[in-house]
XYZ file of C-alpha atoms in Angstrom:
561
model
C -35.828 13.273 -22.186
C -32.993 13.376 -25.007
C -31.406 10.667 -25.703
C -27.657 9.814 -23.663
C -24.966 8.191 -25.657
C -23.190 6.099 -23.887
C -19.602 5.918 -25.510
C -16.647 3.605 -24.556
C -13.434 5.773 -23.477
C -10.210 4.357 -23.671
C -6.624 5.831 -23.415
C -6.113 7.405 -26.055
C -9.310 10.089 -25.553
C -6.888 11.333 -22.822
C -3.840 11.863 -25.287
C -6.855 13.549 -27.802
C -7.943 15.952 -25.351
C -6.991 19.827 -25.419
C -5.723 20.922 -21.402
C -6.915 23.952 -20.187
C -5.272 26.538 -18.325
C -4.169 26.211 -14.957
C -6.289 27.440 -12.244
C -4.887 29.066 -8.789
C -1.359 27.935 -9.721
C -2.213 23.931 -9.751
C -1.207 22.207 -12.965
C -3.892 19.634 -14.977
C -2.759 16.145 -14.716
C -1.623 14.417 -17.376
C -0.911 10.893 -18.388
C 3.032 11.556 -18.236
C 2.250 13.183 -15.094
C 1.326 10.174 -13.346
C 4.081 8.730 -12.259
C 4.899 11.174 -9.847
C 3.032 9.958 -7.332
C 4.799 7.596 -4.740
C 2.455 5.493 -2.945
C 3.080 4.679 0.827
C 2.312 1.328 1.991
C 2.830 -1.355 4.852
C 2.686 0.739 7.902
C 3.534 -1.297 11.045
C 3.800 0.276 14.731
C 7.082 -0.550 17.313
C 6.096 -2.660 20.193
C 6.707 0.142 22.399
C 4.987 2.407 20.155
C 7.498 5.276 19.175
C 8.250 4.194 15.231
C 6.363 3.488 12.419
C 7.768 1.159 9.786
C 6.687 1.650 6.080
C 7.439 1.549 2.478
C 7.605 4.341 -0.288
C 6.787 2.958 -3.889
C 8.627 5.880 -6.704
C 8.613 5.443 -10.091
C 11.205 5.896 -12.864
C 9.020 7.179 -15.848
C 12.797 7.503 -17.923
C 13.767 3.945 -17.246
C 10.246 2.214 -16.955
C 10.951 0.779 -13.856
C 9.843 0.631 -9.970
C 10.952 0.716 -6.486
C 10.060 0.689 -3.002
C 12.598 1.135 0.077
C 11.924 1.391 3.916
C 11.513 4.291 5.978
C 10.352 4.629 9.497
C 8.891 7.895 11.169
C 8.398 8.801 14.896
C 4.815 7.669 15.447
C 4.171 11.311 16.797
C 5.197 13.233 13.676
C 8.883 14.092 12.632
C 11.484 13.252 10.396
C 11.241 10.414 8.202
C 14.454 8.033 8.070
C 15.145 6.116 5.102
C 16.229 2.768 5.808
C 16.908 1.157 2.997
C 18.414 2.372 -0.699
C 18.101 -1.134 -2.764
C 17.306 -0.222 -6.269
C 15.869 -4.338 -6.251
C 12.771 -3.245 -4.202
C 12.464 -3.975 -0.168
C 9.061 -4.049 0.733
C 6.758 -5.597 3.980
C 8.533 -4.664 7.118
C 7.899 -6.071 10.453
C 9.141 -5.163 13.310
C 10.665 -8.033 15.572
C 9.072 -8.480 18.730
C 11.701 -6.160 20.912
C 11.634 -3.904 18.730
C 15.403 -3.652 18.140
C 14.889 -5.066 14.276
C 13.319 -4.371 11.048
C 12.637 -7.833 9.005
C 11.293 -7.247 5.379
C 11.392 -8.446 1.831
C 13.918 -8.009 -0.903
C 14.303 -9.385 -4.095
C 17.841 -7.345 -4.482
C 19.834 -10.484 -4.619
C 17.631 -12.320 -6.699
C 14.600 -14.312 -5.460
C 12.390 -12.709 -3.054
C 13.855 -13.062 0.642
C 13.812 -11.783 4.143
C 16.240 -9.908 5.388
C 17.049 -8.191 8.927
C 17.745 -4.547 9.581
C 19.061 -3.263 12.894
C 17.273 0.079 13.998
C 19.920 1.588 14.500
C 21.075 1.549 10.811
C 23.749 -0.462 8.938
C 23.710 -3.293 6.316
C 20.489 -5.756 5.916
C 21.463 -9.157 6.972
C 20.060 -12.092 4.468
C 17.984 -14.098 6.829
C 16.441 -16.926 4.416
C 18.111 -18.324 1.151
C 14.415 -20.241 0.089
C 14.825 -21.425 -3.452
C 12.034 -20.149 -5.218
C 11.518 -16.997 -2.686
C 9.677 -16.283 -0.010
C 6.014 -15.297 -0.544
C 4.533 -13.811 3.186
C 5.939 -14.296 6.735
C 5.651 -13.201 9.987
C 8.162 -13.366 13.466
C 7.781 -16.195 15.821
C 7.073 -14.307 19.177
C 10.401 -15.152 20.763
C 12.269 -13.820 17.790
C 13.983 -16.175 16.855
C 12.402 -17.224 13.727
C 9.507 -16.647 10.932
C 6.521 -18.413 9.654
C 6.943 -18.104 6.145
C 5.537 -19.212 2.677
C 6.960 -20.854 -0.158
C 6.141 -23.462 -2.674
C 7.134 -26.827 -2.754
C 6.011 -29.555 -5.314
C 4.053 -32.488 -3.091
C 6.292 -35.161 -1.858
C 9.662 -33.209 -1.817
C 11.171 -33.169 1.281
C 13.648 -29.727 1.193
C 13.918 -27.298 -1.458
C 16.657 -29.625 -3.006
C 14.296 -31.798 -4.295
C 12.387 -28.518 -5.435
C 15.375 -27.433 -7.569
C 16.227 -30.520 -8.581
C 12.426 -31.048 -10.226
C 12.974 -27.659 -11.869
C 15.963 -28.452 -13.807
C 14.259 -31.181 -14.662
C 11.513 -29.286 -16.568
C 14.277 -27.128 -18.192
C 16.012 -29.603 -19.798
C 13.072 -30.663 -21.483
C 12.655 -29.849 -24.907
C 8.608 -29.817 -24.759
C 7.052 -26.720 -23.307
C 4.097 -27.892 -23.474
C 2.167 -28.053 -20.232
C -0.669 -30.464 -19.494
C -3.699 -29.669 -16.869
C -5.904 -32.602 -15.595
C -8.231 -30.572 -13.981
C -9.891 -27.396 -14.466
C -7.654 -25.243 -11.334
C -5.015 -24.650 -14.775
C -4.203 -20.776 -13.880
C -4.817 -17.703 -11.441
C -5.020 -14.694 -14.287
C -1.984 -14.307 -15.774
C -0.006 -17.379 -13.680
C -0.140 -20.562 -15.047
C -0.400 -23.837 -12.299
C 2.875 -25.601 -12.315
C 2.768 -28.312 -9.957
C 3.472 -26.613 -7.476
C 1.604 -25.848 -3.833
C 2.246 -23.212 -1.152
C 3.428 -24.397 2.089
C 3.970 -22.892 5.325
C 7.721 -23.285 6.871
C 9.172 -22.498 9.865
C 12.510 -20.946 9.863
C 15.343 -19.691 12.137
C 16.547 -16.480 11.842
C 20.041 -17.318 12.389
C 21.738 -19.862 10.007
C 18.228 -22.045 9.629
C 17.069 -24.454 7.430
C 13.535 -24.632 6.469
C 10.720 -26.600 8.295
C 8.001 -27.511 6.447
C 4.770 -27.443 8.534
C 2.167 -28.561 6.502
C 4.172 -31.469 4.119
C 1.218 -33.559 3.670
C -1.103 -30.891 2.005
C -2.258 -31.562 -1.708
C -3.100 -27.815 -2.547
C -1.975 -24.532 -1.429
C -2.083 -24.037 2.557
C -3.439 -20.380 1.791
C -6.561 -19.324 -0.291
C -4.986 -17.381 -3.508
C -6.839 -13.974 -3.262
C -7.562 -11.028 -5.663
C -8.134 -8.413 -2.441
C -6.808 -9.898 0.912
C -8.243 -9.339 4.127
C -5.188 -9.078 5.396
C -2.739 -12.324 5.946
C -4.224 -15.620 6.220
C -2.344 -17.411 9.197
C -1.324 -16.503 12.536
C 0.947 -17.867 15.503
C -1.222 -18.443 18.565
C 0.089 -16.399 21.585
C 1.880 -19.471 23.389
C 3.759 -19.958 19.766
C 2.499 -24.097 20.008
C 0.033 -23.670 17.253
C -0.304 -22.248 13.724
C -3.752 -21.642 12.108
C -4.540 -20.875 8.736
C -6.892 -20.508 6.271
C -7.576 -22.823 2.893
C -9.083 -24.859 0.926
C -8.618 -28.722 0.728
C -11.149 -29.777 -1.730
C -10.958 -31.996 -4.548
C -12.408 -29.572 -7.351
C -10.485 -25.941 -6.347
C -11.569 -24.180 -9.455
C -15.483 -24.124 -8.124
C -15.005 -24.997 -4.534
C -15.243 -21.647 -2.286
C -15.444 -23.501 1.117
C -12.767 -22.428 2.635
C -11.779 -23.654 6.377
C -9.444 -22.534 9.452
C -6.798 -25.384 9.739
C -4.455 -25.860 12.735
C -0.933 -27.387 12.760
C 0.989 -27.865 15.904
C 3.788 -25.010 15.786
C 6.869 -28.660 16.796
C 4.941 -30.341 13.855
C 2.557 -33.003 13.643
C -1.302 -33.442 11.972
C -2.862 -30.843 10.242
C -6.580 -30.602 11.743
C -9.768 -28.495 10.750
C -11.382 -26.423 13.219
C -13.649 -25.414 11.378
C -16.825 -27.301 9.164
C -19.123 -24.120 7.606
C -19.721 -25.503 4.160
C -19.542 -21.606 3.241
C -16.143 -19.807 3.688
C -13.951 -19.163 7.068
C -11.043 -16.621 6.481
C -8.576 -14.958 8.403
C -8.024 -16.511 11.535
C -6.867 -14.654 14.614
C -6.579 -15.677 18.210
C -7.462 -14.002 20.973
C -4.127 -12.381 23.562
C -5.414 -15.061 26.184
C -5.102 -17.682 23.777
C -8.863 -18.985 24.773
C -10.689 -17.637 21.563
C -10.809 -17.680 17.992
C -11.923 -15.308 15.420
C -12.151 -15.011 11.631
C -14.595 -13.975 9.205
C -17.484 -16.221 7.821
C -20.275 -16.425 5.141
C -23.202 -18.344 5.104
C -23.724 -19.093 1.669
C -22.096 -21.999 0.075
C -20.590 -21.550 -3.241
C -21.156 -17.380 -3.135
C -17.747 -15.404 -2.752
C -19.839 -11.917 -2.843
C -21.865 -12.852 0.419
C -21.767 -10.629 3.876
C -18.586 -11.900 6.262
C -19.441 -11.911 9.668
C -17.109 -11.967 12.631
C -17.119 -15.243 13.944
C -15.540 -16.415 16.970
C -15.045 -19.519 19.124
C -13.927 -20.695 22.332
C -10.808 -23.357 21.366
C -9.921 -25.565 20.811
C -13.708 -27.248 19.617
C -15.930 -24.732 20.574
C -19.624 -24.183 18.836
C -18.947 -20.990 16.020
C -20.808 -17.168 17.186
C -21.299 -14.615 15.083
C -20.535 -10.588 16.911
C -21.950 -9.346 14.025
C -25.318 -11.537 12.825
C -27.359 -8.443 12.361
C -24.588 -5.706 10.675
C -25.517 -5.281 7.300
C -22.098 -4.764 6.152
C -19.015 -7.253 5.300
C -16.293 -7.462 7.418
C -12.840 -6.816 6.497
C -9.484 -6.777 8.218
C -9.474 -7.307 11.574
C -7.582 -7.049 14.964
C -7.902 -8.134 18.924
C -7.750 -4.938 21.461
C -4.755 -5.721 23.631
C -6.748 -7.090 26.926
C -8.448 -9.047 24.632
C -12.174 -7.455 25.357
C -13.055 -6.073 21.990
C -12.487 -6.716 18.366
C -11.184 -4.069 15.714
C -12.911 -4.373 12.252
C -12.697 -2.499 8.672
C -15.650 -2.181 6.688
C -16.974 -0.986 3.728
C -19.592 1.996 4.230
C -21.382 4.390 1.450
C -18.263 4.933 -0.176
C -16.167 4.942 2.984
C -14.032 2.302 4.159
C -13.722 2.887 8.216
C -12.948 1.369 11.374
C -15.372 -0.587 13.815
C -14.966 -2.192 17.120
C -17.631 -4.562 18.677
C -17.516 -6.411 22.311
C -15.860 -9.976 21.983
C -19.266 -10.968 23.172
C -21.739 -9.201 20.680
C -23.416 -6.482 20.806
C -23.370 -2.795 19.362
C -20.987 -1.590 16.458
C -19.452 1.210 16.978
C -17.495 3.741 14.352
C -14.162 3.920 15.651
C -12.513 6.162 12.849
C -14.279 7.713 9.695
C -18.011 8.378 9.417
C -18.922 11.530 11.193
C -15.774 11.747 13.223
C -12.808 13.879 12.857
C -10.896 11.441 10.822
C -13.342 12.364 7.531
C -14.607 11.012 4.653
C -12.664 8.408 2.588
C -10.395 5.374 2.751
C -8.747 4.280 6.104
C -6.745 1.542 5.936
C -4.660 -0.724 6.984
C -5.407 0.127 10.645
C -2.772 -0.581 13.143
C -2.498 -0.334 16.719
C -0.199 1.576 19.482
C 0.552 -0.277 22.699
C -2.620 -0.740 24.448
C -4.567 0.694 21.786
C -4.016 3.924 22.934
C -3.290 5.272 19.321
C -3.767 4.083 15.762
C -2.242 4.790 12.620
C -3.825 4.456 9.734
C -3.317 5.057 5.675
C -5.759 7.556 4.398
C -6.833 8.569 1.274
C -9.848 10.701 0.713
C -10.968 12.626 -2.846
C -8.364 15.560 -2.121
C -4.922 13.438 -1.943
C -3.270 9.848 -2.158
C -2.655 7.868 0.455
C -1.019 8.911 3.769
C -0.021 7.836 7.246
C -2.390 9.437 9.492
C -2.422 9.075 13.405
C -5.567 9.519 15.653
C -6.597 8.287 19.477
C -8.701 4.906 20.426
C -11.339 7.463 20.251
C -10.591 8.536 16.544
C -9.913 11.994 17.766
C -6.475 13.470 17.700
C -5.980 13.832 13.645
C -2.324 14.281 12.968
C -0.981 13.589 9.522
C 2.324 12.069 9.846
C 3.859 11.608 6.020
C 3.409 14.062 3.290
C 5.810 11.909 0.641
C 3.813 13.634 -1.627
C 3.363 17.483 -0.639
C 5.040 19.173 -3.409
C 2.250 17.415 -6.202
C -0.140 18.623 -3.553
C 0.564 22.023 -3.916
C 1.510 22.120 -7.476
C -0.947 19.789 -9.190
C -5.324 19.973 -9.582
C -6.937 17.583 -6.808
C -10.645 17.836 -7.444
C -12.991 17.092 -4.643
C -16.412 15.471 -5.462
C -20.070 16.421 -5.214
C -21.698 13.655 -3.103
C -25.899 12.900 -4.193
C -28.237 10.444 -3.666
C -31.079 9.552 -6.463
C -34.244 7.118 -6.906
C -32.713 3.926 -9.270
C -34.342 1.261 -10.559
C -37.646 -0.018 -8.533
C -37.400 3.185 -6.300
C -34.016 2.084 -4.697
C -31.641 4.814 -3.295
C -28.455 5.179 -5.099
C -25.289 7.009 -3.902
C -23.237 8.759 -6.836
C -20.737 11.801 -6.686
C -20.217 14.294 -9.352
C -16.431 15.889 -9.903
C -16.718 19.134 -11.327
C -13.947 20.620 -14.177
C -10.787 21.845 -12.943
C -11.296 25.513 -14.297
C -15.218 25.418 -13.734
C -16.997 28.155 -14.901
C -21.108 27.734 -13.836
C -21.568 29.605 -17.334
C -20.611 27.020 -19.682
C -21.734 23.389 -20.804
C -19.141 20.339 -20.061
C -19.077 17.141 -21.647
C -19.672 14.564 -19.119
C -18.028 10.854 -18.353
C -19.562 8.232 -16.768
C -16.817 6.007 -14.778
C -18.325 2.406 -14.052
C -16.842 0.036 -11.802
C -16.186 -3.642 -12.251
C -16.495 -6.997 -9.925
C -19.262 -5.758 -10.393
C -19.289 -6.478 -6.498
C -17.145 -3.598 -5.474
C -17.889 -0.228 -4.698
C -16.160 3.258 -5.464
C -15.208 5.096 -2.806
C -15.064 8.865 -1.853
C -11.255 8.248 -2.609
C -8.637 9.338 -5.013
C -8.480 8.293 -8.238
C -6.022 9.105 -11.229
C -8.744 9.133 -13.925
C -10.633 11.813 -11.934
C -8.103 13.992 -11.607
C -6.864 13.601 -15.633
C -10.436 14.064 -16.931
C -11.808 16.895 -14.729
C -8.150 18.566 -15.524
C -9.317 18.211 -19.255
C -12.683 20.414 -18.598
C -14.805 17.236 -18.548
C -17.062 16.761 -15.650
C -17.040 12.824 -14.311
C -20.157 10.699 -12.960
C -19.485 7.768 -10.562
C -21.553 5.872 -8.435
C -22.514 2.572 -6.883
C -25.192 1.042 -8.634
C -26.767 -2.208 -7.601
C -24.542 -5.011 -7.394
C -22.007 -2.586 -5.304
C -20.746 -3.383 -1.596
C -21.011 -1.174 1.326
C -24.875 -0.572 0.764
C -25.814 -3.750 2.835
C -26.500 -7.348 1.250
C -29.667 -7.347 -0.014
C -28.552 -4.409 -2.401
C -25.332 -6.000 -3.297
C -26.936 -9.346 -4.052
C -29.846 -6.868 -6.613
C -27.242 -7.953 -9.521
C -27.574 -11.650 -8.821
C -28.801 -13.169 -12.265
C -29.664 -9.657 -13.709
C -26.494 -8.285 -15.178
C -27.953 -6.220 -17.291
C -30.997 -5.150 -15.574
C -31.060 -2.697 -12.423
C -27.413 -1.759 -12.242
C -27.908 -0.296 -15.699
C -31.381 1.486 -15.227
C -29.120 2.809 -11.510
C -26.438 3.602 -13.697
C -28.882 5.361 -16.137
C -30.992 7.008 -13.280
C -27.774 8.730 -12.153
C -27.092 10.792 -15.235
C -30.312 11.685 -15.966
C -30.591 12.992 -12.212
C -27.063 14.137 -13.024
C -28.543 16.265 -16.566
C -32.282 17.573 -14.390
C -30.099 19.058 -11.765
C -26.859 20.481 -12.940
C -27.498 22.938 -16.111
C -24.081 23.114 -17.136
C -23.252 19.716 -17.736
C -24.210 18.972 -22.076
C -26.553 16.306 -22.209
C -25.621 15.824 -26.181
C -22.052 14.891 -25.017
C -22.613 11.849 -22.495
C -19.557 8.791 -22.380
C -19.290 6.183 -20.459
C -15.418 4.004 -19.512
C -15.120 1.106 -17.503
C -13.245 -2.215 -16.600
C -13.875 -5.390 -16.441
C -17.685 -5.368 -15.473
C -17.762 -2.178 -15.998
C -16.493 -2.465 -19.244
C -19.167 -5.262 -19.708
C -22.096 -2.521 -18.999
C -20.542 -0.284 -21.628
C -20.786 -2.771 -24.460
C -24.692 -3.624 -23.375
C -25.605 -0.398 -23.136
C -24.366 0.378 -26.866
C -26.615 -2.396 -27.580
C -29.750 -1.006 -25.989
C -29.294 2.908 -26.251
């Protein structure tokens, strides 16, 4: 066996590298080309089912700059409307529960707010004037009013007080800024007194109600990758659950619990006491049940979520799903209440699920061998009586789009093309999906993208694309660096080596205290299976890129070629 060299890529190979010829009249990508992409996001159905709300994100590669507006679509295919022509960015729409309004965010007259758009058309109406901005919100079921999020520094009654402390800070001459405990910054965003609440506020002329004034730390758990939003309204609009944590030390502490606050004010209580973490909370139509997702592990934030439900207001915590091996994600009621709606991650594949709201089987709902494909389908949402769904889909072959399919996951329609014309003028490549032994004889699922122009007669250089968390997984999905590289006449490796998600637990927790152990001989595995079975790819010209963990992988394995 010759000897791979594994090489770390960065940028600037891409600049370096000599593009080929176009082949059937599609163009390479590029790095400049990039930005051409717009990127649809935030689909949300009409209560009576005929629009679909969403959001185009364009970019301005001239000026450097972003921006998203809303646009709605018949939910049965059509012309798109645009809605909204900021050049501030409106994003998150929601329709209001007659249907007769459009409430999203804007930041175009300053500080992110909600504002109010009739269907109809005509000027956005400025709903909330929160100092600070507004961070996530939903409608109060009369429509009247939001749930929203802001932050607040303990102790201050109205955002007055809020300002006030501000200006405080500004006047100061020291910029100094002093942490007594470890919680000191999220990434790039430093702590600064500061905790998110959640607020109650009238549509019309209202001033903010803070629900939760007596909470030291944020209300919400601050997430990398969401679930989806982390409090609801229950269905009689008297109660608000959400989910957070409330212990002393939040920088280690991952036990976080499903809180309630009565809706008119009043105590904040916990429902629930699973010294692992509860997420996501979502009651059921009748108002009798709760659900949300829970671990089992204390302390472990990579562990298997299972869909949890109880009877409320005190009821004893079961599991629907104690013996699916895979995590659930987002999640939704069926309207009579009888089912439950999950996402999950699968071999690559990211599909819907439904299981009885008493246990039982799975079932695949959309994705897996069905007619909605291979791929990414996300951000699932339902018709009236969940007698269609609409879903964003993005498989190897093109970026995300609204799709539409039946309760059945029949019925494929593709409802926005925003991006057609790259489509048809720009090099998609599709992937070669494989399964080899890894380390200790496990099975490990890669894909292999061939060059744009390939030609079985001559040798390609190959890259190796390794994925961080390092408990994530890469999906039979899109991706830019694909596309660039296999445009360049390299072919590209990926796959999900142990330590990855989607492949059940026990695989997922094989990197647990060997980070440089079996996910590397996987990794390692793959290309040799990758260099024994595919003749024209040049085992003398062998990189590897990656971020964060990934990235973490390539600097070991320079160590121990």
């Amino acid at each position: 066996m010759r000897r791979i060299s594994i090489l770390l890529a960065a940028i600037a190979l891409i600049a370096a590298i000599a593009i080929p010829a176009a082949a059937e009249g599609k163009k390479p990508w590029t790095p400049d080309d990039l930005w051409k992409l717009k990127r649809v996001g935030g689909n949300q159905v009409s209560p009576d089912g005929k629009w679909i709300a969403y959001v185009v994100n364009v970019t301005d590669f001239e000026e450097n700059s972003g921006n998203s507006d809303i646009w709605i679509i018949p939910s049965g295919g059509g012309e798109a409307r645009r809605m909204t022509t900021s050049p501030k960015g409106d994003s998150h729409p929601l329709w209001s529960p007659d249907g007769k309004r459009i409430a999203f965010l804007s930041s175009r007259d300053g500080s992110r707010q909600i504002y109010i758009l009739p269907l109809q058309g005509g000027e956005a109406r400025q709903a909330t004037d929160i100092y600070g901005g507004v961070g996530d919100f939903i409608w109060t079921h009369d429509g009247t009013g939001f749930i929203l999020t802001a932050r607040t520094y303990p102790g201050c009654e109205d955002f007055d007080c809020v300002k006030e402390k501000d200006e405080e800070k500004e006047k100061c001459k020291v910029s100094a800024m002093v942490h007594k405990s470890l919680m000191y910054r999220h990434w790039d965003t430093y702590e600064d007194g500061k905790v998110q609440h959640l607020f109650h506020i009238a549509a019309e002329d209202g001033e903010p109600r803070n629900l939760t004034p007596d909470l030291k730390f944020d209300a919400l758990t601050y997430w990398l990758g969401s679930a989806g939003r982390e409090f609801a309204l229950s269905p009689d609009g008297k109660a608000v659950y959400f989910a957070g944590k409330q212990d002393e030390d939040q920088a280690v502490s991952y036990n976080e619990e499903i809180w309630m606050v009565p809706f008119d004010g009043g105590e904040v209580k916990r429902v629930t006491s699973n010294p692992a973490a509860d997420s996501h909370p979502r009651v059921s139509p009748d108002g009798k049940y709760l659900a949300y997702r829970a671990t089992r592990r204390p302390g472990y934030e990579s562990d298997r979520y299972e869909l949890t439900v109880i009877k409320l207001p005190d009821g004893e915590p079961v599991s629907l799903t104690p013996d699916y091996d895979r995590s659930v994600g987002s999640f939704f009621w069926s309207h009579d209440g009888k089912k439950i709606y999950f996402s999950a991650e699968d071999q690559a594949d990211i599909n819907l699920f439904s299981v009885s709201a008493k246990g039982g089987k799975v079932s695949t709902v959309i994705g897996g061998k069905g007619d909605a494909g291979r791929g990414y389908h996300m951000s699932v949402q339902p018709g009236p009586k969940d007698k269609f769904f609409t879903y964003l889909y993005r498989p190897m072959v093109h970026y995300y789009e609204i799709f539409r399919c039946n309760n059945k996951g029949g019925g494929v329609k593709k409802l926005t093309g925003v991006n057609d014309e790259i489509y048809a003028g720009y090099h998609f490549p599709d992937a070669e999906e494989m399964w080899f032994e890894g380390a200790e004889g496990a099975k490990v699922h890669g894909f292999l993208v061939k060059p744009m122009n390939f030609d079985p007669g001559r040798k390609y250089p190959l890259l190796v694309r390794i994925h961080g968390g390092p408990q994530q997984m890469f999906g039979y999905a899109y991706r830019t660096e694909y596309a660039v590289f296999s445009g360049a006449d390299y072919a590209v490796f990926f796959c999900n080596p142990r330590g990855s998600t989607g492949y059940g637990q026990e695989f997922c927790d094989g990197i647990n205290s060997d980070w440089g152990g079996k996910v590397i001989e996987d990794i390692r595995s793959g290309v040799r299976h990758v260099l024994a079975n595919y003749d024209w790819v040049d085992g003398g010209k062998v990189a590897g890129w990656g971020g964060s963990f990934g990235g973490f992988v390539c600097n070991l394995s320079l160590i121990h070629i």
